[in-house]
Coordinates of N, CA and C in Angstrom, one line a residue:
X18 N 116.5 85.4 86.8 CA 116.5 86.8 86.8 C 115.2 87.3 87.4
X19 N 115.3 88.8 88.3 CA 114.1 88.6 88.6 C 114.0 90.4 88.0
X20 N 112.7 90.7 87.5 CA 112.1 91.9 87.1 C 112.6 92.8 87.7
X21 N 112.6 93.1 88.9 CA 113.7 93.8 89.3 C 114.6 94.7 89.2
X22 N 115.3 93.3 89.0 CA 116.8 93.9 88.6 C 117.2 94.7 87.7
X23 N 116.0 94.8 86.4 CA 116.6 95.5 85.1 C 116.1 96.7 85.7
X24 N 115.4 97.3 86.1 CA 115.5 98.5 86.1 C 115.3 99.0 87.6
X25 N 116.1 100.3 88.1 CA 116.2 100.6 89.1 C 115.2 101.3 89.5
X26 N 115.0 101.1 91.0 CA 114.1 101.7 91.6 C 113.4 103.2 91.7
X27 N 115.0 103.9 91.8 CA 114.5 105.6 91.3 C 115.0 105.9 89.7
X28 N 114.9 104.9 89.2 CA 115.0 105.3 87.6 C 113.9 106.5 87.2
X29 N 114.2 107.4 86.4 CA 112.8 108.3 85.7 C 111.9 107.7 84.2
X30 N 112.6 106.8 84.3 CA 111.0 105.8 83.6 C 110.3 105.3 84.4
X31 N 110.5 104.5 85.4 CA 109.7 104.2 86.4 C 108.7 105.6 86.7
X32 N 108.6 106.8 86.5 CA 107.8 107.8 87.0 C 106.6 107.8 85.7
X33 N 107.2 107.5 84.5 CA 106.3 107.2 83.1 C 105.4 105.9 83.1
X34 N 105.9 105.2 83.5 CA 105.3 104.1 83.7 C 104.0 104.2 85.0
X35 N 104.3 104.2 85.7 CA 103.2 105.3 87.2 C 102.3 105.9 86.7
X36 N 102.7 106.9 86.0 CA 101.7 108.0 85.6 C 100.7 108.0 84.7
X37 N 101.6 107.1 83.4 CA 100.5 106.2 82.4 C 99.5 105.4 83.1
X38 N 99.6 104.5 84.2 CA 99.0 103.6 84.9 C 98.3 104.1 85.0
X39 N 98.6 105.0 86.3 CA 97.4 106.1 87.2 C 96.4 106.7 86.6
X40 N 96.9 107.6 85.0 CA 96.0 108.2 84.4 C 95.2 107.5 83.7
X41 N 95.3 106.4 83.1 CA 94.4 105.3 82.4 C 93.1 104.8 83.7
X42 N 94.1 104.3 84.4 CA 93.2 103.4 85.6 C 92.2 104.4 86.0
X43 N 92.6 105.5 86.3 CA 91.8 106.4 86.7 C 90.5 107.2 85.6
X44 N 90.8 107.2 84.7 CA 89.6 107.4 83.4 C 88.8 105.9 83.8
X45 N 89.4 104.7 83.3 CA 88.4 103.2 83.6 C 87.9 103.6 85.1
X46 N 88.3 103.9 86.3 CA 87.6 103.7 87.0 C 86.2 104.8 87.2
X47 N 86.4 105.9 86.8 CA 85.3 106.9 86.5 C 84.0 106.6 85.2
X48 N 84.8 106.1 84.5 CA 83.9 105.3 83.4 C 82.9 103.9 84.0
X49 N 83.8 103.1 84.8 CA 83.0 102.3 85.2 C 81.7 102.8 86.5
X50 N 82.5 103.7 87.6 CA 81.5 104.1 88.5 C 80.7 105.0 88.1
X51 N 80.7 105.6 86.5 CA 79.6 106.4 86.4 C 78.4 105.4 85.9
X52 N 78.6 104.2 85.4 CA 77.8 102.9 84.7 C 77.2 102.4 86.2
X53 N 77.7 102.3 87.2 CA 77.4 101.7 88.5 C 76.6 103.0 89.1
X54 N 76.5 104.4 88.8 CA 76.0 104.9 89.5 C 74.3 104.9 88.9
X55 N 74.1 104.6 87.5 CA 73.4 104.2 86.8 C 72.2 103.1 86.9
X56 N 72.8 102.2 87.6 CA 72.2 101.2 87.9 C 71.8 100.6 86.6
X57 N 73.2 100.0 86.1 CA 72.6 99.3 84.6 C 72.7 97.8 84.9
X58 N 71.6 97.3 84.4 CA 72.2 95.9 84.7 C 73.5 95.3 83.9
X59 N 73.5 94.2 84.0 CA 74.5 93.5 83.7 C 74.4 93.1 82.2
X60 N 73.8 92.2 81.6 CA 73.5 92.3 80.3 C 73.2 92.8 79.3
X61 N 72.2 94.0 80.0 CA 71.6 95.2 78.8 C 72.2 95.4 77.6
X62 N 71.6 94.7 77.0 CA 72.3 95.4 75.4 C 71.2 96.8 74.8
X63 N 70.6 96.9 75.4 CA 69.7 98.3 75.0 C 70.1 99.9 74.8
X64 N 71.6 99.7 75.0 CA 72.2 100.9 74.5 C 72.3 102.0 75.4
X65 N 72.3 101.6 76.4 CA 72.4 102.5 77.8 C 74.2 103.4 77.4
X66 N 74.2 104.8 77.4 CA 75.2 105.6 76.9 C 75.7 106.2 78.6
X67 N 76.9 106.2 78.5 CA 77.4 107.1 79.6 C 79.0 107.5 78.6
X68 N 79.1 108.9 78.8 CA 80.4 109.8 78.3 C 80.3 109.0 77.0
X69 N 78.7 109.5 76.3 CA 78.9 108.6 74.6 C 79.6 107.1 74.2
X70 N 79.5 106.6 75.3 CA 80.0 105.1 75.0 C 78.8 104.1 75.6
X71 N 78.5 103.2 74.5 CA 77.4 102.4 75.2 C 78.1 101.2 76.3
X72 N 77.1 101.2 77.1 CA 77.6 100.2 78.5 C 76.6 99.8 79.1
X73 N 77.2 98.9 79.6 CA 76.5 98.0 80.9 C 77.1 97.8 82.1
X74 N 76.4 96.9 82.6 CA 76.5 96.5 84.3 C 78.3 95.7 84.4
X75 N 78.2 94.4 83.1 CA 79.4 94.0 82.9 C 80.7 94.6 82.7
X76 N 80.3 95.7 81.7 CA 81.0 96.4 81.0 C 81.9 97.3 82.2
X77 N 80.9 97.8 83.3 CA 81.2 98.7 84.3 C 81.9 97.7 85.5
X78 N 81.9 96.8 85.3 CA 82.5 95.8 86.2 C 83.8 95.5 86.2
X79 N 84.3 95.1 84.9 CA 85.3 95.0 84.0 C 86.0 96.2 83.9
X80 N 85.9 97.6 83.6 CA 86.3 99.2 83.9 C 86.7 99.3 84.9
X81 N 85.8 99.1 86.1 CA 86.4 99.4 87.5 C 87.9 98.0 88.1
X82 N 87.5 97.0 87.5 CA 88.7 95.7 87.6 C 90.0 96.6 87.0
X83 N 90.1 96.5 85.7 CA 91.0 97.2 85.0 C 91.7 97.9 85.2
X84 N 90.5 99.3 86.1 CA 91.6 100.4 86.6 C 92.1 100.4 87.6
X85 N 91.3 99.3 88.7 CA 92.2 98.8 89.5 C 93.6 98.2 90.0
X86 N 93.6 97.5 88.5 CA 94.5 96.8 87.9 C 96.0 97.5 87.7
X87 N 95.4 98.5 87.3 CA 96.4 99.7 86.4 C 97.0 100.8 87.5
X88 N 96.0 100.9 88.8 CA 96.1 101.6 89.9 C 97.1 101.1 90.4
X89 N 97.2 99.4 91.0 CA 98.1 98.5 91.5 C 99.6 98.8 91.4
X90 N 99.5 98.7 89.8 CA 100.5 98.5 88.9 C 101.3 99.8 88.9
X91 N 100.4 100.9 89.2 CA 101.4 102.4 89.3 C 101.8 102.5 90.4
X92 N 101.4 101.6 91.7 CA 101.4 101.9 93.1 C 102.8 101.1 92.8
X93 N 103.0 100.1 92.7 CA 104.3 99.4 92.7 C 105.4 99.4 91.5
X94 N 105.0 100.2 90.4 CA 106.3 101.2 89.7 C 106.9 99.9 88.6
X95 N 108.2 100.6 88.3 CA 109.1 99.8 87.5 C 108.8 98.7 86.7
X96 N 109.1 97.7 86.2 CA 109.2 96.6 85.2 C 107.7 96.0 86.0
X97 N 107.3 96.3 86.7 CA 105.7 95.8 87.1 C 104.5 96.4 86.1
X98 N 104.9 97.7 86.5 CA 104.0 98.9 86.0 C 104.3 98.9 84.0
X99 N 105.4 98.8 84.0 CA 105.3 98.6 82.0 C 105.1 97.1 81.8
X100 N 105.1 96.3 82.5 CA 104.7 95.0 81.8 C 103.1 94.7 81.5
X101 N 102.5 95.5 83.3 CA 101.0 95.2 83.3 C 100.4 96.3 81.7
X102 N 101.3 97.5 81.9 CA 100.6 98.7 80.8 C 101.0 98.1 79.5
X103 N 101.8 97.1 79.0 CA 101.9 96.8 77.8 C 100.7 95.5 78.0
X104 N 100.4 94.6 79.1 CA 100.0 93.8 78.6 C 98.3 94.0 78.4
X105 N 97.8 95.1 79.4 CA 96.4 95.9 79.0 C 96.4 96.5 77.6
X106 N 97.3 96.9 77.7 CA 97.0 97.7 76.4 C 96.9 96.5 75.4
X107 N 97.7 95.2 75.2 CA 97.1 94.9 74.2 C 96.0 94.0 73.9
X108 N 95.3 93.8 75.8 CA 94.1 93.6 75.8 C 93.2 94.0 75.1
X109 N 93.3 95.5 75.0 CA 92.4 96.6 74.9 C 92.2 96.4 73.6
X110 N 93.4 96.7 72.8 CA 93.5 96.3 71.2 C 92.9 95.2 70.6
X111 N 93.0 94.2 70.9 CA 92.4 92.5 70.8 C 90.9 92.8 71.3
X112 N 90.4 93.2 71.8 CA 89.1 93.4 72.3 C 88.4 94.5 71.4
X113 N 89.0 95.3 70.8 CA 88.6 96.2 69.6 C 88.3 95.4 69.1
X114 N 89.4 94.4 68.1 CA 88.9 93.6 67.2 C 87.8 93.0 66.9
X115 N 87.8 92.2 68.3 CA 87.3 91.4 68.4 C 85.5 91.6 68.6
X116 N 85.3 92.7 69.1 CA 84.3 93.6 69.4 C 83.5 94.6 68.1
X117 N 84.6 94.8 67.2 CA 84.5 94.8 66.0 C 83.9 94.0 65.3
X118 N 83.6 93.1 64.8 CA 82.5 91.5 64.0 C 81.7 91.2 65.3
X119 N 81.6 91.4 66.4 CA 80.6 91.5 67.5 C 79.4 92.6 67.6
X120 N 79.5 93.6 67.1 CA 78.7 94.8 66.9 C 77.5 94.0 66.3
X121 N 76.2 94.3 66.7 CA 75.0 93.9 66.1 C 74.6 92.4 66.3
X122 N 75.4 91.3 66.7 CA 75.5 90.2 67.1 C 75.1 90.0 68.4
X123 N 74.0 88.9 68.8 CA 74.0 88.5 70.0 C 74.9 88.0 71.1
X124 N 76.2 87.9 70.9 CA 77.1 87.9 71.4 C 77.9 88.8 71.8
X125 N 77.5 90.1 71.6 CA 78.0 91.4 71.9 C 77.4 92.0 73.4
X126 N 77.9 90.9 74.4 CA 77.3 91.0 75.7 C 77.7 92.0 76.3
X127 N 78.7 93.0 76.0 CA 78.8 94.0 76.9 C 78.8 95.5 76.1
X128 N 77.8 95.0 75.2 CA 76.9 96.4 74.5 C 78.0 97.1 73.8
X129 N 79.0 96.5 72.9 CA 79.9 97.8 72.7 C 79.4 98.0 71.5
X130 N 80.2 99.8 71.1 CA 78.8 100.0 69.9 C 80.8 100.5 69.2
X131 N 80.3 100.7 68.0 CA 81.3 101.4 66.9 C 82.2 102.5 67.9
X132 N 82.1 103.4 68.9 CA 82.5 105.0 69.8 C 83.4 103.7 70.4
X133 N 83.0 102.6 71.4 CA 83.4 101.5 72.2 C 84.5 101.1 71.7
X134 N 84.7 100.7 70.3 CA 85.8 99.9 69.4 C 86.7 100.6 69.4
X135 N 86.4 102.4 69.1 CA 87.4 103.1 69.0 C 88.5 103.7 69.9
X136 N 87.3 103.5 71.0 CA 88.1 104.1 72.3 C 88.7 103.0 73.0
X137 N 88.4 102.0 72.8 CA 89.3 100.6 73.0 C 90.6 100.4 72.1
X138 N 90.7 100.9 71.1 CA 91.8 101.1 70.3 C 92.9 101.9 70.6
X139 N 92.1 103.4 70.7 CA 93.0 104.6 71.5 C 93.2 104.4 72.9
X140 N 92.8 103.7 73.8 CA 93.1 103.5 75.1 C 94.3 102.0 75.2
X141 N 94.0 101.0 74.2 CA 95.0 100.4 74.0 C 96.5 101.2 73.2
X142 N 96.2 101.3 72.9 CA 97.7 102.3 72.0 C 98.3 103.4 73.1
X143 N 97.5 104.1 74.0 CA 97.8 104.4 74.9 C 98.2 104.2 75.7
X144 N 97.9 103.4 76.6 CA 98.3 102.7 77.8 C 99.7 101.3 77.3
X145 N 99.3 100.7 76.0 CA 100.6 100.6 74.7 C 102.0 101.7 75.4
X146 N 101.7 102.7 74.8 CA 103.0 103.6 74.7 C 103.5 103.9 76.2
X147 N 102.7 103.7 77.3 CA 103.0 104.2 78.4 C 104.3 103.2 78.6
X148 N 103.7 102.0 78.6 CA 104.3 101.0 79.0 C 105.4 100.2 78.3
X149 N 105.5 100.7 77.0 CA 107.1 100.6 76.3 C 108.0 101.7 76.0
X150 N 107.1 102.7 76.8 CA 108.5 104.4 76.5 C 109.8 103.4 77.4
X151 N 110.6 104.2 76.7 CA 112.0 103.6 77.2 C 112.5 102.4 77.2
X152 N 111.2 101.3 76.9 CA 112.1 99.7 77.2 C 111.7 99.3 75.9
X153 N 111.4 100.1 74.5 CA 111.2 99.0 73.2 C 111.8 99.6 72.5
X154 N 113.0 100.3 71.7 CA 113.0 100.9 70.9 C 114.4 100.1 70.0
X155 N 114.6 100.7 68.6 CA 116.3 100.4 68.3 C 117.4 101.0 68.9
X156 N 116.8 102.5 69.4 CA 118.3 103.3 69.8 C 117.8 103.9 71.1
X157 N 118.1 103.0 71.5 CA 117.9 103.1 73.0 C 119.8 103.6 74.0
X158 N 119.5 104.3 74.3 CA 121.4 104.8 74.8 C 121.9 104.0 75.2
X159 N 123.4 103.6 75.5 CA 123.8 102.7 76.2 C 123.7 102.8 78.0
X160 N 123.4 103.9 78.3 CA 122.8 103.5 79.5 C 121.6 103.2 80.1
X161 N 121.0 102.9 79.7 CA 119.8 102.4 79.4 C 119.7 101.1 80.0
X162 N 119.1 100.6 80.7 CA 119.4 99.4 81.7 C 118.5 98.3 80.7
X163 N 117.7 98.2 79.7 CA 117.1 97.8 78.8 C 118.2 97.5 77.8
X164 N 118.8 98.2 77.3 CA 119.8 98.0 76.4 C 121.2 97.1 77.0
X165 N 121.2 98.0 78.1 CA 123.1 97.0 78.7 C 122.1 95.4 79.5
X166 N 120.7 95.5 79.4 CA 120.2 93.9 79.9 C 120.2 93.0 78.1
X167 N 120.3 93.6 77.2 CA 120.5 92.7 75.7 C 121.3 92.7 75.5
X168 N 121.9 93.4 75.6 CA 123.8 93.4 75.4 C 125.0 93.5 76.3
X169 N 124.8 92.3 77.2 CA 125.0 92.3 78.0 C 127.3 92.4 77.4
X170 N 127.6 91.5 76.8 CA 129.1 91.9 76.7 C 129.3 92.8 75.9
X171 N 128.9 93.9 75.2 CA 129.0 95.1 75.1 C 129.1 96.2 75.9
X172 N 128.2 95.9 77.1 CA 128.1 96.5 78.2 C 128.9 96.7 79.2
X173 N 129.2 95.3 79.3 CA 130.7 95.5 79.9 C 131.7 95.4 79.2
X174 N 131.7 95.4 78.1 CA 133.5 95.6 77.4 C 133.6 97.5 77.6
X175 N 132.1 97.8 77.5 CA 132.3 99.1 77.5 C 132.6 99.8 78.7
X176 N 132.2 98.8 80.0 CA 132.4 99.3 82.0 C 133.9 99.0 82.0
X177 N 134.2 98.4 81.4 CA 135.9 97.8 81.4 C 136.9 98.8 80.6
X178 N 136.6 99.6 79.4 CA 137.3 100.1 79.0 C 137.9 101.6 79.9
X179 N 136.8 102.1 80.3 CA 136.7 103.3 81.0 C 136.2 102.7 82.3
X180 N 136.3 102.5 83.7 CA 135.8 101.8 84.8 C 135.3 103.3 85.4
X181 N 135.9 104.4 85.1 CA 135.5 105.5 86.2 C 134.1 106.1 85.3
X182 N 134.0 106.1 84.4 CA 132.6 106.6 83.5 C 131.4 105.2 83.5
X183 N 130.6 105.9 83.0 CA 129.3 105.4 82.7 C 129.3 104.7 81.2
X184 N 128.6 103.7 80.7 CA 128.4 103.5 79.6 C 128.1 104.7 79.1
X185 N 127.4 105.6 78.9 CA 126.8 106.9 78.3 C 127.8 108.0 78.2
X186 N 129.1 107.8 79.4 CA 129.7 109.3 79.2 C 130.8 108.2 77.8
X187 N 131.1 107.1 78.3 CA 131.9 106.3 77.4 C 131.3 106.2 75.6
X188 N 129.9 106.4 75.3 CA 129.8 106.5 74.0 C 129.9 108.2 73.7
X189 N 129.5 109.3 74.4 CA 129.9 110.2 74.3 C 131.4 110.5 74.0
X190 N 131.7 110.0 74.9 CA 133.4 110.2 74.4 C 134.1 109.8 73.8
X191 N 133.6 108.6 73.7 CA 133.7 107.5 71.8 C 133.4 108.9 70.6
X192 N 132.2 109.6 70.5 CA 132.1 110.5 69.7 C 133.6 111.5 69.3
X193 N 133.3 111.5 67.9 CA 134.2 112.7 67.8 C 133.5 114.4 68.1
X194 N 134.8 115.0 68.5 CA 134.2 116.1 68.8 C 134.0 117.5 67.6
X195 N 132.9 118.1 68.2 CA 132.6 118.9 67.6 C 133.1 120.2 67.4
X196 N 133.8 121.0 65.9 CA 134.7 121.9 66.0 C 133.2 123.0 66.0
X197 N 133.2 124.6 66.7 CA 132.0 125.4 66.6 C 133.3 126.2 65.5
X198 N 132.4 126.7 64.7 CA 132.9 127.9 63.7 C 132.7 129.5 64.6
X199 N 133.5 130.4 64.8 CA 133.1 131.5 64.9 C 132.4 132.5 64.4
X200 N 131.4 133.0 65.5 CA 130.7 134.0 64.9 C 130.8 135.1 64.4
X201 N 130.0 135.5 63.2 CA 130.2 137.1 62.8 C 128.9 138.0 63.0

């Protein structure tokens, strides 16, 4: 199977997926080139602040990678773009952590302070949600190319029953209908 296939090209999650990328990548990459315009070195742990986040040279190296990363990823859309934004995001998350029991430790080589942890958290949960809108949920519609790719003979028992409708007009019309009361 190739990535692809599950979701189509002009689908309108593919545009959520893009946009999340773009807007993320594009905060890391401003974050990082404001540390490079800085001239911080690379190790500094001496608490060099830019937009209240302490940083360095590394730190700004890694920002500008990332949002390139994330830039890529919105440039080429679809099951690209939510796999990379699910899988940063839960970079981001794990590097809270981990960054977290690193605070005050000589091992805390890319100066992250307590603001660093947090915005690593919120930027993972974010860039998180970009990249499973539409492809993680329980009730996901049946047309939903995420849904008819897990259930796959539901899918088509359902393209088979009705062949001129859609899965979606087909559970709509499964629905019973609604009587309106008149108004007074």
């Amino acid at each position: 199977m190739n990535l692809r296939d599950e979701l189509p090209v002009d689908h309108p999650l593919s545009r959520v997926y893009r946009v999340g990328a773009a807007l993320c990548g594009l905060l890391l990459l401003v974050f990082g080139c404001l540390g490079f315009a800085d001239s911080l070195s690379s190790f500094d742990t001496a608490g060099q602040q830019i937009a209240g986040l302490s940083t360095n040279g590394l730190l700004s190296t890694i920002s500008v990678v990332v949002g390139l990363l994330l830039f890529v990823a919105a440039l080429i859309g679809g099951n690209v773009a939510s796999t990379v934004n699910i899988t940063v995001g839960v970079l981001f998350v794990l590097s809270g952590f981990v960054h977290l029991f690193l605070i005050g430790r000589p091992a805390n080589i890319l100066d992250f302070g307590m603001t660093n942890v947090i915005f690593s958290f919120l930027m993972g949960l974010l860039v998180m949600t970009f990249g499973m809108y539409g492809r993680v949920s329980g009730g996901l519609p049946h047309d939903n190319p995420y849904w008819q790719q897990r259930h796959p003979g539901q899918s088509a028992a359902e393209a088979r029953a009705v062949p001129s409708r859609t899965p979606a007009i087909v559970s709509r019309a499964a629905a019973p209908a609604r009587t309106q009361l008149p108004r007074r």
